[in-house]
Short mmCIF file of C-alpha atoms and ligand atoms in Angstrom, two decimals:
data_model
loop_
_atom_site.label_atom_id
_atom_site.label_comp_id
_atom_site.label_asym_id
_atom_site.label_seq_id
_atom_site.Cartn_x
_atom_site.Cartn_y
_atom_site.Cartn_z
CA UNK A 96 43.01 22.17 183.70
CA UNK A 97 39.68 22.91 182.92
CA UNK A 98 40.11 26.68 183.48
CA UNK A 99 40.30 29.07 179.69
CA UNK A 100 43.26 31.30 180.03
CA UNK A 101 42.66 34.74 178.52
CA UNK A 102 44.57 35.57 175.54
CA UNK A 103 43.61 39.34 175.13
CA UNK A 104 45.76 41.71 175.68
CA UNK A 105 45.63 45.89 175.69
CA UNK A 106 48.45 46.69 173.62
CA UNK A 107 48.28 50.67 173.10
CA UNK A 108 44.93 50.71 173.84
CA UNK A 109 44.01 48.68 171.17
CA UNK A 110 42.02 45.55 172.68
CA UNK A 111 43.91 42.18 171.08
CA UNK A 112 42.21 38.71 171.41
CA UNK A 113 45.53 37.58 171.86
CA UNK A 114 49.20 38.57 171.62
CA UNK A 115 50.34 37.21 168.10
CA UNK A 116 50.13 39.50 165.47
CA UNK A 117 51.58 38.96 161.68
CA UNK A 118 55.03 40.23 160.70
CA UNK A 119 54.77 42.62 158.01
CA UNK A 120 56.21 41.61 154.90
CA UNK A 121 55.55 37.76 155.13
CA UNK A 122 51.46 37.53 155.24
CA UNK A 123 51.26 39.95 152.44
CA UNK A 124 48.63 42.69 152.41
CA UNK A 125 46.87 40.88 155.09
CA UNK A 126 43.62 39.47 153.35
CA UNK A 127 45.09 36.94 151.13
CA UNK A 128 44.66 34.54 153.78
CA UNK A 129 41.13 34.53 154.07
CA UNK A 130 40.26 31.13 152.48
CA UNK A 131 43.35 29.24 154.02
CA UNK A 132 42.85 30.26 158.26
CA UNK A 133 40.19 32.19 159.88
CA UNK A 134 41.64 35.80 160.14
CA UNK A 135 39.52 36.61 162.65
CA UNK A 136 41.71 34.57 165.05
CA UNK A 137 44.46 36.59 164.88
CA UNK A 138 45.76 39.09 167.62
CA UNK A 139 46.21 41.31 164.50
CA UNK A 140 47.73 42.27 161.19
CA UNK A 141 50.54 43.96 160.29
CA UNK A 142 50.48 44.77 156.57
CA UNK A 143 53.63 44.37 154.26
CA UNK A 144 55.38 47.67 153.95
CA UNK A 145 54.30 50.17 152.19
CA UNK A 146 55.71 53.06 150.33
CA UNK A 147 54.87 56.47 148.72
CA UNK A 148 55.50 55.12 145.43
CA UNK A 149 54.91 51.61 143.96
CA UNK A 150 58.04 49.38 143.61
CA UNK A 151 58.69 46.71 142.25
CA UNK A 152 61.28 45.15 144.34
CA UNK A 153 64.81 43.75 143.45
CA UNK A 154 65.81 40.83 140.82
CA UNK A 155 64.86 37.14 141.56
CA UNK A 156 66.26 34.76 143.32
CA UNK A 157 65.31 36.95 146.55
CA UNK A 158 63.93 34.35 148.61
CA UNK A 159 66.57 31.50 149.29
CA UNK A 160 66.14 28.29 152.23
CA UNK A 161 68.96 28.05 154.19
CA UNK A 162 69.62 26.13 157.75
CA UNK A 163 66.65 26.59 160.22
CA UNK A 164 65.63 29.93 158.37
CA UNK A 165 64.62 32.09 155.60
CA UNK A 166 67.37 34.65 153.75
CA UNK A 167 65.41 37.37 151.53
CA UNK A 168 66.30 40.63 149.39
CA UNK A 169 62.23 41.28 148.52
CA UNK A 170 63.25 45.07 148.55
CA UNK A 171 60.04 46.11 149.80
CA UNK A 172 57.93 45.49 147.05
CA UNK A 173 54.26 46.81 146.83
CA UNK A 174 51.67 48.73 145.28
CA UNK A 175 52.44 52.26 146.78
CA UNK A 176 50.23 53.69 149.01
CA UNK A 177 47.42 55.20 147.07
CA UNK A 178 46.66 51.70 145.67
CA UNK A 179 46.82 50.63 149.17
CA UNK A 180 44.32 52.77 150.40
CA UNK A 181 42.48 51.54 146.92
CA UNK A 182 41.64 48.29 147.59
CA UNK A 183 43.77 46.67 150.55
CA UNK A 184 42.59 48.21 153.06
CA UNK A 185 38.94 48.57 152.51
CA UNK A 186 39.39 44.73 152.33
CA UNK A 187 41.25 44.50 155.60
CA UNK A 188 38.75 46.71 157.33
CA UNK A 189 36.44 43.77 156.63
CA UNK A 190 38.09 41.04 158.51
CA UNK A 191 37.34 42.73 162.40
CA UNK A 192 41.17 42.81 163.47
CA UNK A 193 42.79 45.40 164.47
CA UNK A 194 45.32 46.82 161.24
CA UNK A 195 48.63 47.90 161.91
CA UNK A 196 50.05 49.67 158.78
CA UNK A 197 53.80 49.36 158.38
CA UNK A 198 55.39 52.52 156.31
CA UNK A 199 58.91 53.24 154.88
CA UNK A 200 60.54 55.99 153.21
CA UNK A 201 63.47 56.74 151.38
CA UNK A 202 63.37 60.23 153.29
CA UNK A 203 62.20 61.80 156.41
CA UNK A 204 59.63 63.61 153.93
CA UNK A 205 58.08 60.48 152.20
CA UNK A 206 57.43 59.17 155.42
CA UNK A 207 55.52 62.24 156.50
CA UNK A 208 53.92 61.95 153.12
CA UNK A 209 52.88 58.64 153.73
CA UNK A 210 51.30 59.71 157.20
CA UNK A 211 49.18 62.41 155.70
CA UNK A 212 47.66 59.79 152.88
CA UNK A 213 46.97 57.42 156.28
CA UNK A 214 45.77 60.13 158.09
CA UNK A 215 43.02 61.02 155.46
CA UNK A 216 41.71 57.55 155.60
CA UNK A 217 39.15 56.82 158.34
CA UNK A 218 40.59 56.45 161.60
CA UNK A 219 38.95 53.34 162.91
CA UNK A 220 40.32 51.13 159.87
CA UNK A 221 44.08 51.61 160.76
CA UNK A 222 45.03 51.23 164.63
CA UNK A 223 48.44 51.73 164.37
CA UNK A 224 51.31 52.19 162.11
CA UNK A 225 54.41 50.25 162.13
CA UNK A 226 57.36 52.74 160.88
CA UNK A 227 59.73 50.38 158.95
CA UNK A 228 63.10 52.16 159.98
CA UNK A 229 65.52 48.77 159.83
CA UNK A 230 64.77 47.85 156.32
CA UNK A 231 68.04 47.40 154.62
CA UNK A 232 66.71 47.87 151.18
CA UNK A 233 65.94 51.37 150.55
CA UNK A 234 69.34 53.21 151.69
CA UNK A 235 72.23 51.48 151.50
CA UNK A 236 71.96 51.48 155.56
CA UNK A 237 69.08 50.98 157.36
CA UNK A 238 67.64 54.39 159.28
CA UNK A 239 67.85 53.25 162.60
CA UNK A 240 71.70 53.69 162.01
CA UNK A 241 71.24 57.24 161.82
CA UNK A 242 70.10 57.89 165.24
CA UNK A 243 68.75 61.32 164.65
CA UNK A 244 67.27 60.82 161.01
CA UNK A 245 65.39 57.83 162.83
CA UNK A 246 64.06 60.07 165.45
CA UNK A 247 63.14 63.43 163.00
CA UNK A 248 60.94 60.27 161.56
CA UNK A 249 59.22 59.75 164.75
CA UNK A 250 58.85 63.28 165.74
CA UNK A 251 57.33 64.27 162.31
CA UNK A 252 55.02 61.42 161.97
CA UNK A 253 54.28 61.48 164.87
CA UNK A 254 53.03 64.92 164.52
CA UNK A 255 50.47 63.86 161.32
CA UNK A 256 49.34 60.81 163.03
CA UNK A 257 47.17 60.37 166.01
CA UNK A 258 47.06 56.65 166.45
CA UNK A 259 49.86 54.77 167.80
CA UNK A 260 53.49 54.30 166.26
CA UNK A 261 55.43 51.58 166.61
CA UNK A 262 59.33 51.29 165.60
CA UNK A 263 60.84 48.61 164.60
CA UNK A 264 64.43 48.41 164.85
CA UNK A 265 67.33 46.39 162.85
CA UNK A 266 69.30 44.22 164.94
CA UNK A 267 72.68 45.25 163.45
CA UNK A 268 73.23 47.93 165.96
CA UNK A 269 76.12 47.92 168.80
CA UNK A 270 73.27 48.50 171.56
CA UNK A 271 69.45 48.07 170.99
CA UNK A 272 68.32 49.29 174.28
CA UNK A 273 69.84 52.68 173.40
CA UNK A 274 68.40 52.75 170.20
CA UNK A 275 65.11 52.17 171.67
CA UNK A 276 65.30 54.24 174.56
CA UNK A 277 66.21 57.26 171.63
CA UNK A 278 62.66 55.93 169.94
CA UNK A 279 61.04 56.23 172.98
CA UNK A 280 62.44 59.43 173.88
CA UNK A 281 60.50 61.23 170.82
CA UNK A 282 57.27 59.84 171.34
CA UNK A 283 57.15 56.11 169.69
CA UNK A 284 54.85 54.65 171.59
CA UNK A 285 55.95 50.90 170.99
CA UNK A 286 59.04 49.55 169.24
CA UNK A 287 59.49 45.91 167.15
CA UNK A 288 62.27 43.96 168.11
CA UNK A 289 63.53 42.84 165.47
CA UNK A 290 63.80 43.14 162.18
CA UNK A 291 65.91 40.34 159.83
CA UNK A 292 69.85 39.89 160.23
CA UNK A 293 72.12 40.88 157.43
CA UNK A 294 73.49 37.29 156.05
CA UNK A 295 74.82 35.47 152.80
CA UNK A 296 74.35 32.47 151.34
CA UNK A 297 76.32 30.87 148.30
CA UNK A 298 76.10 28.04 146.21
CA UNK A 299 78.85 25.88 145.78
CA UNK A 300 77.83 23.79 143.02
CA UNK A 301 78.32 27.10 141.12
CA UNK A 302 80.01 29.81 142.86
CA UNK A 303 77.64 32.03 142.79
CA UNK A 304 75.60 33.97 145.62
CA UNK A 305 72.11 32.51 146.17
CA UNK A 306 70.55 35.85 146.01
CA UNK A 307 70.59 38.94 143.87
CA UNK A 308 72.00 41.18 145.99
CA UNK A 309 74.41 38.68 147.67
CA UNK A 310 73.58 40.33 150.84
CA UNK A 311 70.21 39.25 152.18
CA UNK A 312 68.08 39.55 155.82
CA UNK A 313 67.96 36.37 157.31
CA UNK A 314 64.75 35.31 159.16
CA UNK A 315 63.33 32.02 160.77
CA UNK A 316 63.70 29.97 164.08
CA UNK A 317 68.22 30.87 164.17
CA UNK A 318 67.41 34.25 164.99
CA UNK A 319 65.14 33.54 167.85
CA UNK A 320 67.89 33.39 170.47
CA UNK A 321 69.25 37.05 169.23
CA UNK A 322 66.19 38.34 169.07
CA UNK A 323 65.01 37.61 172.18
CA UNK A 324 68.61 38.98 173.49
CA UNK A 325 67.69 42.03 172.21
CA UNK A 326 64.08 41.50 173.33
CA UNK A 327 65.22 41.37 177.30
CA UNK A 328 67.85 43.75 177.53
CA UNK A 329 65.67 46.21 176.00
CA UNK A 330 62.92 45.67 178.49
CA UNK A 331 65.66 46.69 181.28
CA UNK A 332 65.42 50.02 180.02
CA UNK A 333 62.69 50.88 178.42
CA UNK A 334 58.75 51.74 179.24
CA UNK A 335 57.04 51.48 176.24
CA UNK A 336 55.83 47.86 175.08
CA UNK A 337 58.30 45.53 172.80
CA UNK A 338 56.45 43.50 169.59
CA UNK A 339 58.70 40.75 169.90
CA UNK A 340 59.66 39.18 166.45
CA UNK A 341 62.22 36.79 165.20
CA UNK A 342 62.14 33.19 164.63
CA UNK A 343 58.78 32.32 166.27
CA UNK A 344 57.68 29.00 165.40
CA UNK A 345 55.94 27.90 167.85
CA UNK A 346 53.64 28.93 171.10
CA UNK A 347 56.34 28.29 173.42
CA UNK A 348 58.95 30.48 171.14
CA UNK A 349 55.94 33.28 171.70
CA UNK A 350 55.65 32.78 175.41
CA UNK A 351 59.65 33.20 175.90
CA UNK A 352 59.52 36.44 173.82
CA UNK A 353 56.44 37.25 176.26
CA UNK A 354 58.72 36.05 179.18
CA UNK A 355 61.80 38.13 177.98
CA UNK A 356 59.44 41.04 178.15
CA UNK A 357 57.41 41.21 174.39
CA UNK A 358 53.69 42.46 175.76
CA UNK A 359 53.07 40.70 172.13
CA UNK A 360 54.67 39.11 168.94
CA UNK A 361 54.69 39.17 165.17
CA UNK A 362 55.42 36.00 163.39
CA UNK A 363 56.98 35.90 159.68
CA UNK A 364 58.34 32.83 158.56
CA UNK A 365 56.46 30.53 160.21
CA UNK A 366 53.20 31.89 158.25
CA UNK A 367 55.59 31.95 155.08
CA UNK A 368 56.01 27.94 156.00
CA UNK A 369 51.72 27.55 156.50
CA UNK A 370 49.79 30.26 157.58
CA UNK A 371 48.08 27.92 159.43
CA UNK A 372 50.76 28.14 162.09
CA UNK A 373 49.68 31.61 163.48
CA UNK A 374 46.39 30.04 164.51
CA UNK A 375 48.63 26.45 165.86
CA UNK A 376 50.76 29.36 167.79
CA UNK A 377 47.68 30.82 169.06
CA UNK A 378 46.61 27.68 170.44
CA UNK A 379 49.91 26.75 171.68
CA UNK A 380 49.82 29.39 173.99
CA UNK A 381 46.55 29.04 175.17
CA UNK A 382 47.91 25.18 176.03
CA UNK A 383 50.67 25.80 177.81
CA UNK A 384 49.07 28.85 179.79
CA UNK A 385 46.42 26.03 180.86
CA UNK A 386 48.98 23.29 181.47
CA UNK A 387 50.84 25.63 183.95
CA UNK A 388 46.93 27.10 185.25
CA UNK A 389 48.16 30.58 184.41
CA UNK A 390 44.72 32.73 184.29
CA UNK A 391 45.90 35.26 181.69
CA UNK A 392 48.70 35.82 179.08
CA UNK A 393 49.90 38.98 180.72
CA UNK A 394 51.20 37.41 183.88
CA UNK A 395 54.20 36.09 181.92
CA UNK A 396 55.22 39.52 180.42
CA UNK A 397 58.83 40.11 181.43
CA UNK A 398 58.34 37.47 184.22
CA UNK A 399 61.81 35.82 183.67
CA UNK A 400 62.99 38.84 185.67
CA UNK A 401 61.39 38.37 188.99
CA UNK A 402 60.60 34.58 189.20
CA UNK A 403 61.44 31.03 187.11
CA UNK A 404 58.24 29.68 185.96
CA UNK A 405 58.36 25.76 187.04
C1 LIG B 700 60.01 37.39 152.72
C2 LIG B 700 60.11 38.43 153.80
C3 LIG B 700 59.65 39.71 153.56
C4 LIG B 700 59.72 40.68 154.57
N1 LIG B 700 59.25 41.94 154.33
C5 LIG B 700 59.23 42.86 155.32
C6 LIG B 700 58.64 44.12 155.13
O1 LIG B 700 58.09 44.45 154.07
N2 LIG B 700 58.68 45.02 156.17
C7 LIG B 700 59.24 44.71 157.38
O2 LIG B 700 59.23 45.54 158.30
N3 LIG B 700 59.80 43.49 157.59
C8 LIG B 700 59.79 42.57 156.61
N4 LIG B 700 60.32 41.33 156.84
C9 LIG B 700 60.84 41.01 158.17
C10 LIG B 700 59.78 40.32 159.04
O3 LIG B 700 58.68 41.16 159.28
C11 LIG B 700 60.38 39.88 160.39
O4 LIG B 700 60.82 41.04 161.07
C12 LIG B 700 61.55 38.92 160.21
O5 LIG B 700 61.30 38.02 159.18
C13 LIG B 700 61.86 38.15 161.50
O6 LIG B 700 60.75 37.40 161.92
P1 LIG B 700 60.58 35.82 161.56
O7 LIG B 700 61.84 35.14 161.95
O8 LIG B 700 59.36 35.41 162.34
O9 LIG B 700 60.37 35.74 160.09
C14 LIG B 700 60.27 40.35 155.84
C15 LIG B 700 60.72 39.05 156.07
C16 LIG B 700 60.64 38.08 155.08
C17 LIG B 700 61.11 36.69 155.37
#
């Protein structure tokens, strides 16, 4: 009981003190923070999206409470990435995490644009980037439906960049370990599973939808089961690393992504709810790993398929 499990990780060759990372979207640029939890806890950052222009995002109300979860229409608003590479991320580079930038486009072209602005910046700042093909808001579909507009994205970025990419997939596809196996195929070298589920939510007091757009992406711990469907049936077939993300509240939701195969997580709503839950799941994990004297956090990566953890 006495024994400290180790939390660090190698994810991509990126050394992580541990396996939780933030969601992008939900901890903002990643710096905000800094006065509220010690940042330099984290596993690492993943910044809110970020596009080739600024935008401002769609009409209010976007961000609506339902049962157990979150249901937003943000529609990717930001400052564009020149601003970005302004003032964000000379801030982030600050903090001693590693950064994972996450990038979207409208076209295969934006995203390359987006690269070559990354690209310019120094390398050691940003150690990965987090291609955003499962947002719902930019095309009326999210890319990953377009199986081989998602992988010209992969190849061409992946041509600009020489740090690692990571793709993070929508789960409103007929069969996820396809789509990530197609990732995989043109060089991502990690993909995030998953992104939020299409949902509505209406008032009845009045009739009307609770968001703008009616349709929103619904987030929070009622995904986590579907999520970490996706999560395990992906691992079957795939051989690059899964971020697992979806409804992680707590350390033990983290450790049964980990055990469904995640090599680490990103957690969104639960920092929305108190940022001071990433560093609670942080030391969740750490508990349980010592409760069940388990001497480091990578034994339990994609254990569920060989043995049943007492
Ligand atoms: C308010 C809000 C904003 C989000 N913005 C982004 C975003 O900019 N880019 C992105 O890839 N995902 C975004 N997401 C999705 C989250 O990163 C995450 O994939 C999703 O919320 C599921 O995880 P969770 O249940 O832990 O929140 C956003 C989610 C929420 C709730």
């Amino acid at each position: 009981m006495n024994m400290i499990p180790n939390l660090g990780i190698n994810f991509l060759g990126i050394e992580l003190k541990n396996p939780v990372l933030t969601a992008s979207g939900t901890f903002g640029y990643g710096y905000e923070a800094e006065d509220l939890i010690p940042l330099k806890k984290l596993g690492g950052i993943i910044t809110k999206t970020i596009t080739l222009h600024p935008r401002f995002g769609n009409p209010q109300p976007r961000i609506v409470e339902v049962e157990s979860g979150l249901l937003n229409t943000i529609g990717l608003q930001n400052i564009g990435v020149m601003s970005f590479i302004d003032e964000p991320l000379d801030r982030l580079s600050k903090i001693g995490v590693p950064i994972i930038v996450s990038i979207a486009g409208n076209t295969e072209k934006e995203y390359r644009e987006i690269a070559k602005i990354l690209n310019m910046q120094n390398n050691s700042i940003i150690s990965a980037v987090e291609l955003n093909l499962s947002c719902p808001n930019l095309r009326k579909k999210p890319i990953c439906h377009n199986l081989s507009l998602m992988q010209n994205i992969i190849k061409g970025v992946k041509k600009i960049l020489k740090i690692p990419i990571i793709a993070k997939l929508s789960p409103l596809v007929a069969d996820i370990p396809r789509l990530a196996l197609a990732a995989q195929n043109v060089g991502a070298n990690a993909v995030t599973l998953t992104n939020t589920y299409p949902a509505v939510a209406i008032n009845v007091k009045n009739f009307t939808p609770k968001l703008s757009t009616i349709n929103g992406g619904m987030s929070g711990s009622c995904i986590k089961p579907m999520s970490i469907y996706h999560v395990y049936n992906a691992y079957q077939r795939i051989k690059i690393p899964i971020v697992g993300c979806g409804g992680i509240m707590t350390g033990e939701d983290a450790i049964e992504f980990m055990l469904a195969g995640a090599s680490v997580v990103s957690v969104g709503s639960a920092s929305l709810v108190s940022p001071k839950n990433l560093i609670k799941i942080i030391n969740e994990i750490e508990f349980i790993l010592k409760c069940k004297s388990i001497k480091s956090i990578k034994e339990v990566i994609g254990i569920v398929n060989s043995k049943i953890l007492k």
